[in-house]
CSV table of C-alpha atoms and ligand atoms in Angstrom, one decimal:
chain,number,residue,atom,x,y,z
O,1,UNK,CA,22.4,-15.8,-3.1
O,2,UNK,CA,18.9,-15.3,-1.8
O,3,UNK,CA,16.7,-16.7,-4.6
O,4,UNK,CA,13.9,-14.5,-6.1
O,5,UNK,CA,11.5,-17.4,-5.7
O,6,UNK,CA,11.6,-20.7,-3.9
O,7,UNK,CA,9.0,-23.5,-4.0
O,8,UNK,CA,8.6,-25.2,-0.7
O,9,UNK,CA,8.2,-29.0,-0.8
O,10,UNK,CA,8.1,-31.0,2.4
O,11,UNK,CA,7.8,-34.6,3.6
O,12,UNK,CA,4.0,-34.4,3.5
O,13,UNK,CA,4.0,-33.6,-0.2
O,14,UNK,CA,6.4,-36.5,-0.8
O,15,UNK,CA,4.2,-38.9,1.3
O,16,UNK,CA,1.1,-37.8,-0.6
O,17,UNK,CA,2.7,-38.6,-4.0
O,18,UNK,CA,3.9,-41.9,-2.7
O,19,UNK,CA,0.4,-42.7,-1.5
O,20,UNK,CA,-1.0,-42.1,-5.0
O,21,UNK,CA,1.9,-44.0,-6.7
O,22,UNK,CA,1.2,-47.0,-4.4
O,23,UNK,CA,-2.5,-46.9,-5.1
O,24,UNK,CA,-1.8,-47.6,-8.8
O,25,UNK,CA,-4.4,-45.0,-9.8
O,26,UNK,CA,-2.5,-42.2,-11.3
O,27,UNK,CA,-4.7,-40.3,-13.7
O,28,UNK,CA,-7.6,-38.0,-12.8
O,29,UNK,CA,-9.5,-39.6,-9.9
O,30,UNK,CA,-10.4,-39.2,-6.2
O,31,UNK,CA,-7.5,-36.9,-5.4
O,32,UNK,CA,-8.6,-34.5,-8.1
O,33,UNK,CA,-12.2,-34.5,-6.9
O,34,UNK,CA,-11.0,-33.9,-3.3
O,35,UNK,CA,-8.7,-31.1,-4.4
O,36,UNK,CA,-11.6,-29.4,-6.3
O,37,UNK,CA,-13.8,-29.7,-3.3
O,38,UNK,CA,-11.2,-28.3,-0.9
O,39,UNK,CA,-10.3,-25.4,-3.2
O,40,UNK,CA,-13.9,-24.4,-3.5
O,41,UNK,CA,-13.9,-23.4,0.2
O,42,UNK,CA,-11.5,-20.6,-0.7
O,43,UNK,CA,-13.7,-19.2,-3.5
O,44,UNK,CA,-17.0,-18.9,-1.8
O,45,UNK,CA,-18.1,-22.5,-2.6
O,46,UNK,CA,-18.0,-22.0,-6.4
O,47,UNK,CA,-17.6,-24.9,-8.7
O,48,UNK,CA,-14.0,-25.8,-9.2
O,49,UNK,CA,-12.6,-27.8,-12.2
O,50,UNK,CA,-8.9,-28.8,-12.1
O,51,UNK,CA,-6.8,-28.7,-15.2
O,52,UNK,CA,-3.2,-29.7,-16.2
O,53,UNK,CA,-2.0,-26.0,-16.2
O,54,UNK,CA,-3.1,-22.5,-15.6
O,55,UNK,CA,-2.9,-21.9,-19.4
O,56,UNK,CA,-5.4,-24.8,-20.0
O,57,UNK,CA,-7.6,-23.3,-17.3
O,58,UNK,CA,-7.7,-19.9,-19.1
O,59,UNK,CA,-8.1,-21.5,-22.5
O,60,UNK,CA,-10.9,-23.9,-21.7
O,61,UNK,CA,-12.4,-21.2,-19.4
O,62,UNK,CA,-12.8,-18.9,-22.4
O,63,UNK,CA,-14.4,-21.7,-24.5
O,64,UNK,CA,-16.8,-22.6,-21.8
O,65,UNK,CA,-17.7,-19.0,-21.2
O,66,UNK,CA,-18.7,-18.8,-24.9
O,67,UNK,CA,-15.8,-16.9,-26.4
O,68,UNK,CA,-15.9,-17.5,-30.2
O,69,UNK,CA,-13.8,-16.6,-33.2
O,70,UNK,CA,-14.2,-12.8,-33.9
O,71,UNK,CA,-14.9,-12.0,-30.2
O,72,UNK,CA,-12.6,-9.4,-28.6
O,73,UNK,CA,-11.3,-9.9,-25.1
O,74,UNK,CA,-9.7,-6.9,-23.3
O,75,UNK,CA,-6.6,-7.9,-21.4
O,76,UNK,CA,-3.6,-6.1,-19.9
O,77,UNK,CA,-0.4,-6.1,-22.1
O,78,UNK,CA,1.7,-6.0,-18.9
O,79,UNK,CA,1.3,-9.7,-18.0
O,80,UNK,CA,2.6,-13.2,-18.8
O,81,UNK,CA,2.1,-14.2,-22.4
O,82,UNK,CA,-0.4,-16.9,-21.4
O,83,UNK,CA,-3.0,-14.1,-20.6
O,84,UNK,CA,-3.3,-13.3,-24.3
O,85,UNK,CA,-2.3,-16.6,-25.7
O,86,UNK,CA,-5.3,-18.3,-24.2
O,87,UNK,CA,-7.6,-15.7,-25.8
O,88,UNK,CA,-6.1,-16.6,-29.2
O,89,UNK,CA,-6.2,-20.3,-28.5
O,90,UNK,CA,-10.0,-20.0,-27.9
O,91,UNK,CA,-10.3,-18.2,-31.3
O,92,UNK,CA,-10.7,-14.7,-29.8
O,93,UNK,CA,-8.8,-11.5,-30.4
O,94,UNK,CA,-7.0,-10.0,-27.4
O,95,UNK,CA,-7.3,-6.2,-27.2
O,96,UNK,CA,-4.5,-4.8,-25.0
O,97,UNK,CA,-5.2,-2.2,-22.3
O,98,UNK,CA,-2.8,-0.1,-20.2
O,99,UNK,CA,-2.2,-0.4,-16.5
O,100,UNK,CA,-2.9,1.7,-13.5
O,101,UNK,CA,0.6,2.9,-12.5
O,102,UNK,CA,-0.1,2.4,-8.8
O,103,UNK,CA,-1.6,-1.2,-8.7
O,104,UNK,CA,0.1,-2.3,-12.0
O,105,UNK,CA,-3.2,-3.9,-12.9
O,106,UNK,CA,-5.4,-3.3,-16.0
O,107,UNK,CA,-6.8,0.3,-15.7
O,108,UNK,CA,-10.6,0.0,-15.6
O,109,UNK,CA,-11.2,3.4,-17.4
O,110,UNK,CA,-8.8,2.5,-20.2
O,111,UNK,CA,-10.3,-0.9,-20.6
O,112,UNK,CA,-13.8,0.6,-20.8
O,113,UNK,CA,-12.6,2.9,-23.6
O,114,UNK,CA,-11.6,-0.1,-25.6
O,115,UNK,CA,-15.0,-1.7,-25.6
O,116,UNK,CA,-16.5,-2.2,-29.1
O,117,UNK,CA,-19.5,-4.0,-30.4
O,118,UNK,CA,-17.3,-7.1,-30.7
O,119,UNK,CA,-16.1,-7.1,-27.1
O,120,UNK,CA,-17.3,-10.2,-25.3
O,121,UNK,CA,-15.2,-10.0,-22.1
O,122,UNK,CA,-12.7,-8.1,-20.1
O,123,UNK,CA,-10.0,-10.2,-18.3
O,124,UNK,CA,-8.0,-8.3,-15.6
O,125,UNK,CA,-5.0,-10.1,-14.1
O,126,UNK,CA,-4.4,-10.0,-10.3
O,127,UNK,CA,-0.8,-9.1,-11.1
O,128,UNK,CA,1.8,-10.0,-8.4
O,129,UNK,CA,-1.1,-10.9,-6.1
O,130,UNK,CA,-2.7,-7.4,-6.0
O,131,UNK,CA,-6.3,-8.0,-6.8
O,132,UNK,CA,-7.5,-6.0,-9.8
O,133,UNK,CA,-10.2,-3.4,-9.2
O,134,UNK,CA,-12.9,-6.0,-9.5
O,135,UNK,CA,-15.8,-4.0,-8.2
O,136,UNK,CA,-15.2,-1.4,-10.9
O,137,UNK,CA,-14.9,-4.1,-13.5
O,138,UNK,CA,-18.1,-5.7,-12.4
O,139,UNK,CA,-19.9,-2.3,-12.9
O,140,UNK,CA,-18.3,-1.8,-16.3
O,141,UNK,CA,-19.3,-5.4,-17.3
O,142,UNK,CA,-22.9,-4.8,-16.2
O,143,UNK,CA,-23.1,-1.4,-18.0
O,144,UNK,CA,-21.9,-2.7,-21.3
O,145,UNK,CA,-23.1,-6.3,-21.2
O,146,UNK,CA,-19.6,-7.8,-21.3
O,147,UNK,CA,-18.4,-10.7,-19.2
O,148,UNK,CA,-15.7,-10.2,-16.6
O,149,UNK,CA,-13.2,-13.1,-16.5
O,150,UNK,CA,-10.3,-13.3,-14.0
O,151,UNK,CA,-6.7,-14.4,-14.7
O,152,UNK,CA,-6.1,-15.3,-11.1
O,153,UNK,CA,-2.9,-17.3,-11.9
O,154,UNK,CA,-1.0,-15.0,-9.4
O,155,UNK,CA,-4.0,-14.1,-7.2
O,156,UNK,CA,-4.5,-17.0,-4.7
O,157,UNK,CA,-6.3,-15.5,-1.6
O,158,UNK,CA,-6.0,-11.9,-2.8
O,159,UNK,CA,-9.3,-10.2,-1.8
O,160,UNK,CA,-11.4,-7.1,-2.2
O,161,UNK,CA,-13.9,-6.1,0.5
O,162,UNK,CA,-14.2,-9.6,1.8
O,163,UNK,CA,-14.4,-11.5,-1.5
O,164,UNK,CA,-11.5,-13.6,-2.7
O,165,UNK,CA,-10.2,-13.7,-6.2
O,166,UNK,CA,-12.2,-16.2,-8.1
O,167,UNK,CA,-15.5,-14.9,-6.6
O,168,UNK,CA,-16.0,-12.2,-9.2
O,169,UNK,CA,-15.7,-13.4,-12.8
O,170,UNK,CA,-18.0,-15.6,-15.0
O,171,UNK,CA,-14.9,-17.8,-14.8
O,172,UNK,CA,-11.6,-17.4,-13.0
O,173,UNK,CA,-8.4,-19.4,-13.6
O,174,UNK,CA,-5.7,-20.2,-11.1
O,175,UNK,CA,-2.2,-21.7,-11.7
O,176,UNK,CA,-0.2,-24.1,-9.6
O,177,UNK,CA,3.1,-23.7,-11.4
O,178,UNK,CA,6.0,-24.2,-9.0
O,179,UNK,CA,6.8,-20.5,-8.5
O,180,UNK,CA,3.1,-19.6,-7.7
O,181,UNK,CA,2.0,-19.1,-4.1
O,182,UNK,CA,1.1,-22.8,-4.1
O,183,UNK,CA,2.0,-25.6,-6.5
O,184,UNK,CA,0.9,-28.9,-7.7
O,185,UNK,CA,4.0,-29.4,-9.9
O,186,UNK,CA,2.0,-28.1,-12.8
O,187,UNK,CA,-1.7,-27.5,-12.7
O,188,UNK,CA,-4.6,-25.1,-12.9
O,189,UNK,CA,-8.2,-24.6,-11.6
O,190,UNK,CA,-11.2,-23.0,-13.2
O,191,UNK,CA,-13.7,-21.5,-10.8
O,192,UNK,CA,-17.2,-20.6,-11.8
O,193,UNK,CA,-20.6,-20.0,-10.1
O,194,UNK,CA,-22.4,-21.4,-13.2
O,195,UNK,CA,-23.2,-25.1,-13.0
O,196,UNK,CA,-23.6,-25.3,-16.8
O,197,UNK,CA,-20.2,-23.7,-17.4
O,198,UNK,CA,-18.7,-26.1,-14.8
O,199,UNK,CA,-20.2,-29.1,-16.6
O,200,UNK,CA,-18.9,-27.9,-20.0
O,201,UNK,CA,-15.4,-27.5,-18.5
O,202,UNK,CA,-15.6,-31.1,-17.2
O,203,UNK,CA,-16.5,-32.2,-20.7
O,204,UNK,CA,-13.9,-30.1,-22.5
O,205,UNK,CA,-11.0,-31.4,-20.3
O,206,UNK,CA,-11.9,-35.0,-21.0
O,207,UNK,CA,-12.5,-35.5,-24.7
O,208,UNK,CA,-16.0,-34.1,-24.4
O,209,UNK,CA,-17.2,-37.1,-22.4
O,210,UNK,CA,-18.8,-37.4,-19.0
O,211,UNK,CA,-19.8,-41.0,-19.6
O,212,UNK,CA,-17.1,-43.0,-21.2
O,213,UNK,CA,-17.4,-43.3,-25.0
O,214,UNK,CA,-20.5,-41.0,-25.0
O,215,UNK,CA,-18.6,-38.0,-26.2
O,216,UNK,CA,-20.9,-35.0,-26.3
O,217,UNK,CA,-18.6,-32.2,-27.7
O,218,UNK,CA,-15.2,-32.0,-29.2
O,219,UNK,CA,-12.8,-31.8,-26.3
O,220,UNK,CA,-9.2,-31.8,-25.1
O,221,UNK,CA,-7.2,-33.9,-22.7
O,222,UNK,CA,-6.2,-31.3,-20.1
O,223,UNK,CA,-6.9,-33.4,-17.1
O,224,UNK,CA,-4.9,-33.0,-13.9
O,225,UNK,CA,-3.4,-36.3,-12.6
O,226,UNK,CA,-4.0,-37.6,-9.1
O,227,UNK,CA,-0.3,-37.3,-8.4
O,228,UNK,CA,-0.4,-33.5,-9.0
O,229,UNK,CA,-3.7,-33.1,-7.1
O,230,UNK,CA,-2.2,-34.9,-4.1
O,231,UNK,CA,0.6,-32.3,-4.0
O,232,UNK,CA,-1.9,-29.5,-4.5
O,233,UNK,CA,-4.0,-30.7,-1.6
O,234,UNK,CA,-1.1,-30.6,0.8
O,235,UNK,CA,0.0,-27.2,-0.4
O,236,UNK,CA,-3.6,-25.8,-0.1
O,237,UNK,CA,-3.5,-26.6,3.6
O,238,UNK,CA,-0.5,-24.4,4.0
O,239,UNK,CA,-1.6,-21.6,1.7
O,240,UNK,CA,-3.2,-19.3,4.3
O,241,UNK,CA,-0.1,-19.6,6.6
O,242,UNK,CA,2.2,-18.9,3.7
O,243,UNK,CA,0.2,-16.0,2.5
O,244,UNK,CA,0.3,-14.4,6.0
O,245,UNK,CA,4.1,-15.0,6.0
O,246,UNK,CA,4.4,-13.2,2.6
O,247,UNK,CA,2.3,-10.3,3.9
O,248,UNK,CA,4.5,-10.1,7.0
O,249,UNK,CA,7.7,-10.1,4.9
O,250,UNK,CA,6.2,-7.4,2.6
O,251,UNK,CA,5.3,-5.3,5.7
O,252,UNK,CA,8.9,-5.5,6.9
O,253,UNK,CA,10.3,-4.6,3.5
O,254,UNK,CA,7.8,-1.7,3.2
O,255,UNK,CA,8.8,-0.3,6.5
O,256,UNK,CA,12.6,-0.5,5.9
O,257,UNK,CA,13.2,0.0,2.1
O,258,UNK,CA,14.3,3.4,1.0
O,259,UNK,CA,15.1,4.9,-2.4
O,260,UNK,CA,12.8,2.9,-4.5
O,261,UNK,CA,9.0,2.9,-4.7
O,262,UNK,CA,7.5,0.1,-2.6
O,263,UNK,CA,4.2,-1.7,-3.6
O,264,UNK,CA,0.9,0.2,-3.2
O,265,UNK,CA,-2.0,-1.5,-1.5
O,266,UNK,CA,-5.5,-0.4,-2.6
O,267,UNK,CA,-7.8,0.3,0.4
O,268,UNK,CA,-10.2,-2.6,1.1
O,269,UNK,CA,-8.0,-5.2,-0.6
O,270,UNK,CA,-5.6,-7.8,0.7
O,271,UNK,CA,-2.4,-8.5,-1.3
O,272,UNK,CA,-1.0,-12.0,-1.5
O,273,UNK,CA,2.4,-10.9,-2.6
O,274,UNK,CA,3.1,-13.4,-5.3
O,275,UNK,CA,5.7,-10.9,-6.2
O,276,UNK,CA,7.0,-8.0,-4.1
O,277,UNK,CA,7.7,-5.5,-6.9
O,278,UNK,CA,9.4,-2.1,-6.5
O,279,UNK,CA,9.9,0.6,-9.1
O,280,UNK,CA,13.3,2.2,-9.8
O,281,UNK,CA,12.3,5.7,-11.0
O,282,UNK,CA,13.7,7.2,-14.2
O,283,UNK,CA,12.0,5.2,-16.9
O,284,UNK,CA,15.4,3.8,-17.8
O,285,UNK,CA,16.0,0.0,-18.1
O,286,UNK,CA,19.8,0.5,-17.9
O,287,UNK,CA,19.4,2.2,-14.5
O,288,UNK,CA,17.1,-0.6,-13.3
O,289,UNK,CA,19.5,-3.2,-14.6
O,290,UNK,CA,22.4,-1.5,-12.7
O,291,UNK,CA,20.3,-1.6,-9.5
O,292,UNK,CA,19.7,-5.4,-10.1
O,293,UNK,CA,23.4,-6.1,-10.8
O,294,UNK,CA,24.3,-4.3,-7.5
O,295,UNK,CA,21.7,-6.4,-5.7
O,296,UNK,CA,23.3,-9.6,-7.1
O,297,UNK,CA,26.7,-8.4,-6.0
O,298,UNK,CA,25.2,-8.1,-2.5
O,299,UNK,CA,23.7,-11.6,-2.6
O,300,UNK,CA,20.1,-10.8,-3.4
O,301,UNK,CA,18.4,-12.3,-6.4
O,302,UNK,CA,15.7,-10.3,-8.2
O,303,UNK,CA,13.6,-10.6,-11.4
O,304,UNK,CA,11.9,-8.5,-14.0
O,305,UNK,CA,8.3,-9.5,-14.6
O,306,UNK,CA,7.9,-8.6,-17.5
O,307,UNK,CA,10.6,-7.1,-19.7
O,308,UNK,CA,8.4,-6.9,-22.8
O,309,UNK,CA,4.7,-6.1,-23.0
O,310,UNK,CA,2.8,-8.9,-24.6
O,311,UNK,CA,1.6,-6.9,-27.6
O,312,UNK,CA,5.3,-6.3,-28.6
O,313,UNK,CA,6.4,-9.9,-28.3
O,314,UNK,CA,7.2,-11.4,-31.7
O,315,UNK,CA,4.2,-13.6,-31.3
O,316,UNK,CA,1.9,-10.6,-31.5
O,317,UNK,CA,4.1,-7.9,-33.0
O,318,UNK,CA,1.7,-4.9,-32.5
O,319,UNK,CA,2.5,-1.2,-32.1
O,320,UNK,CA,0.2,0.4,-29.6
O,321,UNK,CA,0.3,3.4,-27.3
O,322,UNK,CA,0.4,2.1,-23.7
O,323,UNK,CA,2.6,4.6,-21.9
O,324,UNK,CA,2.2,3.3,-18.4
O,325,UNK,CA,3.1,-0.2,-19.5
O,326,UNK,CA,6.1,1.0,-21.4
O,327,UNK,CA,7.3,2.9,-18.3
O,328,UNK,CA,6.7,-0.1,-16.0
O,329,UNK,CA,8.8,-2.5,-18.0
O,330,UNK,CA,11.8,-0.2,-17.5
O,331,UNK,CA,11.3,0.3,-13.8
O,332,UNK,CA,10.0,-2.9,-12.3
O,333,UNK,CA,12.1,-5.2,-10.1
O,334,UNK,CA,10.7,-8.1,-8.0
O,335,UNK,CA,12.5,-8.9,-4.8
O,336,UNK,CA,12.4,-12.1,-2.7
O,337,UNK,CA,9.3,-12.2,-0.5
O,338,UNK,CA,8.7,-16.0,-0.3
O,339,UNK,CA,7.6,-17.5,3.0
O,340,UNK,CA,10.9,-19.3,3.7
O,341,UNK,CA,12.9,-16.1,4.1
O,342,UNK,CA,14.5,-15.7,7.5
O,343,UNK,CA,14.7,-12.5,9.5
O,344,UNK,CA,18.5,-12.3,8.7
O,345,UNK,CA,17.7,-12.7,5.0
O,346,UNK,CA,15.0,-9.9,5.2
O,347,UNK,CA,17.7,-7.7,6.7
O,348,UNK,CA,20.1,-8.6,4.0
O,349,UNK,CA,17.5,-7.7,1.3
O,350,UNK,CA,16.8,-4.3,3.0
O,351,UNK,CA,20.4,-3.4,3.3
O,352,UNK,CA,21.2,-4.5,-0.3
O,353,UNK,CA,18.2,-2.6,-1.7
O,354,UNK,CA,19.1,0.6,0.2
O,355,UNK,CA,22.7,0.4,-0.8
O,356,UNK,CA,21.9,-0.3,-4.4
O,357,UNK,CA,19.3,2.5,-4.5
O,358,UNK,CA,21.8,5.0,-3.0
O,359,UNK,CA,24.5,4.0,-5.6
O,360,UNK,CA,22.3,5.0,-8.6
H,401,PLP,C1,1.6,-18.4,-14.5
H,401,PLP,C2,0.6,-17.6,-15.2
H,401,PLP,C3,-0.3,-18.1,-16.2
H,401,PLP,C4,-0.1,-19.5,-16.7
H,401,PLP,O1,-0.2,-20.5,-15.8
H,401,PLP,P1,0.6,-21.9,-16.1
H,401,PLP,O2,0.2,-22.8,-15.0
H,401,PLP,O3,2.1,-21.6,-16.1
H,401,PLP,O4,0.1,-22.4,-17.4
H,401,PLP,C5,-1.2,-17.3,-16.7
H,401,PLP,N1,-1.3,-16.0,-16.4
H,401,PLP,C6,-0.5,-15.4,-15.5
H,401,PLP,C7,-0.7,-14.0,-15.1
H,401,PLP,C8,0.5,-16.2,-14.9
H,401,PLP,O5,1.4,-15.6,-14.0
């Protein structure tokens, strides 16, 4: 079976971990500082603050950006639960917007229609590695005086008109969970152009202290360890090559897949293909599931990201009218696109997809 996702760990990652273990300094230290410095080269030199997860990065990012109880943050419902959980954890209220059916990202016009006097921020997600329409969001943010924040957990190196994800929002949060385009085991990174916000993030992740036992604010322990940072640094060196490989794999799939809708690419953007997601038409989850079962029979793994919109999860339990989101959950299927696929595996995927689509 060709797996839907596959983290790549090499000898250099193992050696980096061993180096840290031998040093005896395991907690946040020089490896974390170096990782932050190196990551900042990919986000226009912005300040980078490492965290123990992407969820912590989002959560502390909201607090540092000034989100307070009662504030509303507009987010897409078609995303991973952490997108909305982090708003709630910061004391805010997520307001769920619908998606653009082409890019699968938060629809700027719908998001704008949800702005109220309580709206403090809009947080698009670069879903599957397709950057959200950040220039439109920047204009909306300016017009209404609301912050734009990026959930870049899936958006490493996705770009729009020459600017990478992370270079748009007041804060942007990346994840290094094992299935993301690069990993640190677990981990996250908050990116900001604002030195004050960066300082607040450094305080918040470390019990509110910059100088030991001189705690300035009430903080958390969401530090990244040097063990994780060492893995992240090695992976970061490979990220551009892996992204190119994902793009090449996607180009091959685009050129040869028939019978299902292949991913759209908005002009002026680059896609990092965290997921390669097709749509099985018909707005019918049973039809999509039959397609996936056939793929599995033919040796190809696939996944549904996400089967339930966040607003309808038991943790939120809301009834809302988000028609494009409701359609997408019945039609989306993510196929393998990871950089370790061989040409033979790509051919197997194409032939399985085309057979499965023809059998519907
Ligand atoms: C992975 C992910 C997160 C959370 O990141 P973790 O590192 O798993 O905490 C948040 N948002 C989105 C869209 C994600 O895909």
